[in-house]
């Protein structure tokens, strides 16, 4: 009980959505990790492509997960262009 008082209320993040589900964030992070490990030669462009495909195919009905995957894919594309 004392820890709750010291830490304050749980932060509320929306990322353009009504509410952020921590499970969706963790699922997206897990997928990002697997894609980065599977990308040939740690190629940023290949990883970005794989993430974009995964976000379209597997996470069509999970807007937060898809949003995270799209943002990571864009960041990887920017890195590949540098």
C-alpha positions as protocol buffer text, in pm:
chain_id: "A"
residue {
  index: 1
  type: UNK
  ca { x: 0 y: 0 z: 0 }
}
residue {
  index: 2
  type: UNK
  ca { x: 282 y: 238 z: 88 }
}
residue {
  index: 3
  type: UNK
  ca { x: 452 y: 176 z: -249 }
}
residue {
  index: 4
  type: UNK
  ca { x: 135 y: 276 z: -432 }
}
residue {
  index: 5
  type: UNK
  ca { x: 127 y: 603 z: -241 }
}
residue {
  index: 6
  type: UNK
  ca { x: 491 y: 681 z: -312 }
}
residue {
  index: 7
  type: UNK
  ca { x: 475 y: 592 z: -679 }
}
residue {
  index: 8
  type: UNK
  ca { x: 144 y: 761 z: -751 }
}
residue {
  index: 9
  type: UNK
  ca { x: -123 y: 639 z: -986 }
}
residue {
  index: 10
  type: UNK
  ca { x: -39 y: 420 z: -1283 }
}
residue {
  index: 11
  type: UNK
  ca { x: 47 y: 637 z: -1585 }
}
residue {
  index: 12
  type: UNK
  ca { x: -211 y: 653 z: -1861 }
}
residue {
  index: 13
  type: UNK
  ca { x: -73 y: 639 z: -2215 }
}
residue {
  index: 14
  type: UNK
  ca { x: -292 y: 646 z: -2523 }
}
residue {
  index: 15
  type: UNK
  ca { x: -68 y: 663 z: -2834 }
}
residue {
  index: 16
  type: UNK
  ca { x: -369 y: 779 z: -3028 }
}
residue {
  index: 17
  type: UNK
  ca { x: -581 y: 495 z: -2892 }
}
residue {
  index: 18
  type: UNK
  ca { x: -827 y: 490 z: -2607 }
}
residue {
  index: 19
  type: UNK
  ca { x: -603 y: 279 z: -2390 }
}
residue {
  index: 20
  type: UNK
  ca { x: -271 y: 101 z: -2418 }
}
residue {
  index: 21
  type: UNK
  ca { x: -264 y: -265 z: -2322 }
}
residue {
  index: 22
  type: UNK
  ca { x: 72 y: -370 z: -2182 }
}
residue {
  index: 23
  type: UNK
  ca { x: 26 y: -719 z: -2332 }
}
residue {
  index: 24
  type: UNK
  ca { x: 7 y: -565 z: -2680 }
}
residue {
  index: 25
  type: UNK
  ca { x: 329 y: -373 z: -2617 }
}
residue {
  index: 26
  type: UNK
  ca { x: 506 y: -685 z: -2495 }
}
residue {
  index: 27
  type: UNK
  ca { x: 379 y: -888 z: -2791 }
}
residue {
  index: 28
  type: UNK
  ca { x: 509 y: -625 z: -3031 }
}
residue {
  index: 29
  type: UNK
  ca { x: 846 y: -615 z: -2855 }
}
residue {
  index: 30
  type: UNK
  ca { x: 870 y: -993 z: -2871 }
}
residue {
  index: 31
  type: UNK
  ca { x: 794 y: -992 z: -3242 }
}
residue {
  index: 32
  type: UNK
  ca { x: 1047 y: -714 z: -3306 }
}
residue {
  index: 33
  type: UNK
  ca { x: 1313 y: -917 z: -3126 }
}
residue {
  index: 34
  type: UNK
  ca { x: 1238 y: -1230 z: -3325 }
}
residue {
  index: 35
  type: UNK
  ca { x: 1239 y: -1041 z: -3655 }
}
residue {
  index: 36
  type: UNK
  ca { x: 1568 y: -869 z: -3577 }
}
residue {
  index: 37
  type: UNK
  ca { x: 1728 y: -1204 z: -3493 }
}
residue {
  index: 38
  type: UNK
  ca { x: 1591 y: -1363 z: -3810 }
}
residue {
  index: 39
  type: UNK
  ca { x: 1688 y: -1079 z: -4047 }
}
residue {
  index: 40
  type: UNK
  ca { x: 1972 y: -1194 z: -4269 }
}
residue {
  index: 41
  type: UNK
  ca { x: 2297 y: -1042 z: -4152 }
}
residue {
  index: 42
  type: UNK
  ca { x: 2111 y: -804 z: -3921 }
}
residue {
  index: 43
  type: UNK
  ca { x: 2006 y: -616 z: -4234 }
}
residue {
  index: 44
  type: UNK
  ca { x: 1791 y: -321 z: -4125 }
}
residue {
  index: 45
  type: UNK
  ca { x: 1608 y: -302 z: -4457 }
}
residue {
  index: 46
  type: UNK
  ca { x: 1515 y: -674 z: -4446 }
}
residue {
  index: 47
  type: UNK
  ca { x: 1399 y: -641 z: -4086 }
}
residue {
  index: 48
  type: UNK
  ca { x: 1185 y: -340 z: -4176 }
}
residue {
  index: 49
  type: UNK
  ca { x: 1024 y: -534 z: -4460 }
}
residue {
  index: 50
  type: UNK
  ca { x: 954 y: -834 z: -4235 }
}
residue {
  index: 51
  type: UNK
  ca { x: 798 y: -611 z: -3969 }
}
residue {
  index: 52
  type: UNK
  ca { x: 581 y: -433 z: -4222 }
}
residue {
  index: 53
  type: UNK
  ca { x: 459 y: -768 z: -4354 }
}
residue {
  index: 54
  type: UNK
  ca { x: 390 y: -896 z: -4003 }
}
residue {
  index: 55
  type: UNK
  ca { x: 196 y: -584 z: -3910 }
}
residue {
  index: 56
  type: UNK
  ca { x: -27 y: -618 z: -4217 }
}
residue {
  index: 57
  type: UNK
  ca { x: -81 y: -991 z: -4204 }
}
residue {
  index: 58
  type: UNK
  ca { x: -88 y: -1090 z: -3838 }
}
residue {
  index: 59
  type: UNK
  ca { x: -189 y: -780 z: -3646 }
}
residue {
  index: 60
  type: UNK
  ca { x: -463 y: -629 z: -3857 }
}
residue {
  index: 61
  type: UNK
  ca { x: -705 y: -632 z: -3560 }
}
residue {
  index: 62
  type: UNK
  ca { x: -454 y: -513 z: -3299 }
}
residue {
  index: 63
  type: UNK
  ca { x: -406 y: -139 z: -3360 }
}
residue {
  index: 64
  type: UNK
  ca { x: -150 y: -80 z: -3086 }
}
residue {
  index: 65
  type: UNK
  ca { x: 68 y: -372 z: -3185 }
}
residue {
  index: 66
  type: UNK
  ca { x: 44 y: -271 z: -3548 }
}
residue {
  index: 67
  type: UNK
  ca { x: 129 y: 90 z: -3465 }
}
residue {
  index: 68
  type: UNK
  ca { x: 441 y: -18 z: -3274 }
}
residue {
  index: 69
  type: UNK
  ca { x: 552 y: -249 z: -3554 }
}
residue {
  index: 70
  type: UNK
  ca { x: 502 y: 21 z: -3816 }
}
residue {
  index: 71
  type: UNK
  ca { x: 703 y: 272 z: -3615 }
}
residue {
  index: 72
  type: UNK
  ca { x: 987 y: 26 z: -3563 }
}
residue {
  index: 73
  type: UNK
  ca { x: 984 y: -63 z: -3933 }
}
residue {
  index: 74
  type: UNK
  ca { x: 1006 y: 306 z: -4024 }
}
residue {
  index: 75
  type: UNK
  ca { x: 1296 y: 357 z: -3784 }
}
residue {
  index: 76
  type: UNK
  ca { x: 1476 y: 59 z: -3937 }
}
residue {
  index: 77
  type: UNK
  ca { x: 1418 y: 196 z: -4287 }
}
residue {
  index: 78
  type: UNK
  ca { x: 1564 y: 533 z: -4183 }
}
residue {
  index: 79
  type: UNK
  ca { x: 1867 y: 354 z: -4037 }
}
residue {
  index: 80
  type: UNK
  ca { x: 1913 y: 154 z: -4359 }
}
residue {
  index: 81
  type: UNK
  ca { x: 1919 y: 478 z: -4558 }
}
residue {
  index: 82
  type: UNK
  ca { x: 2195 y: 631 z: -4344 }
}
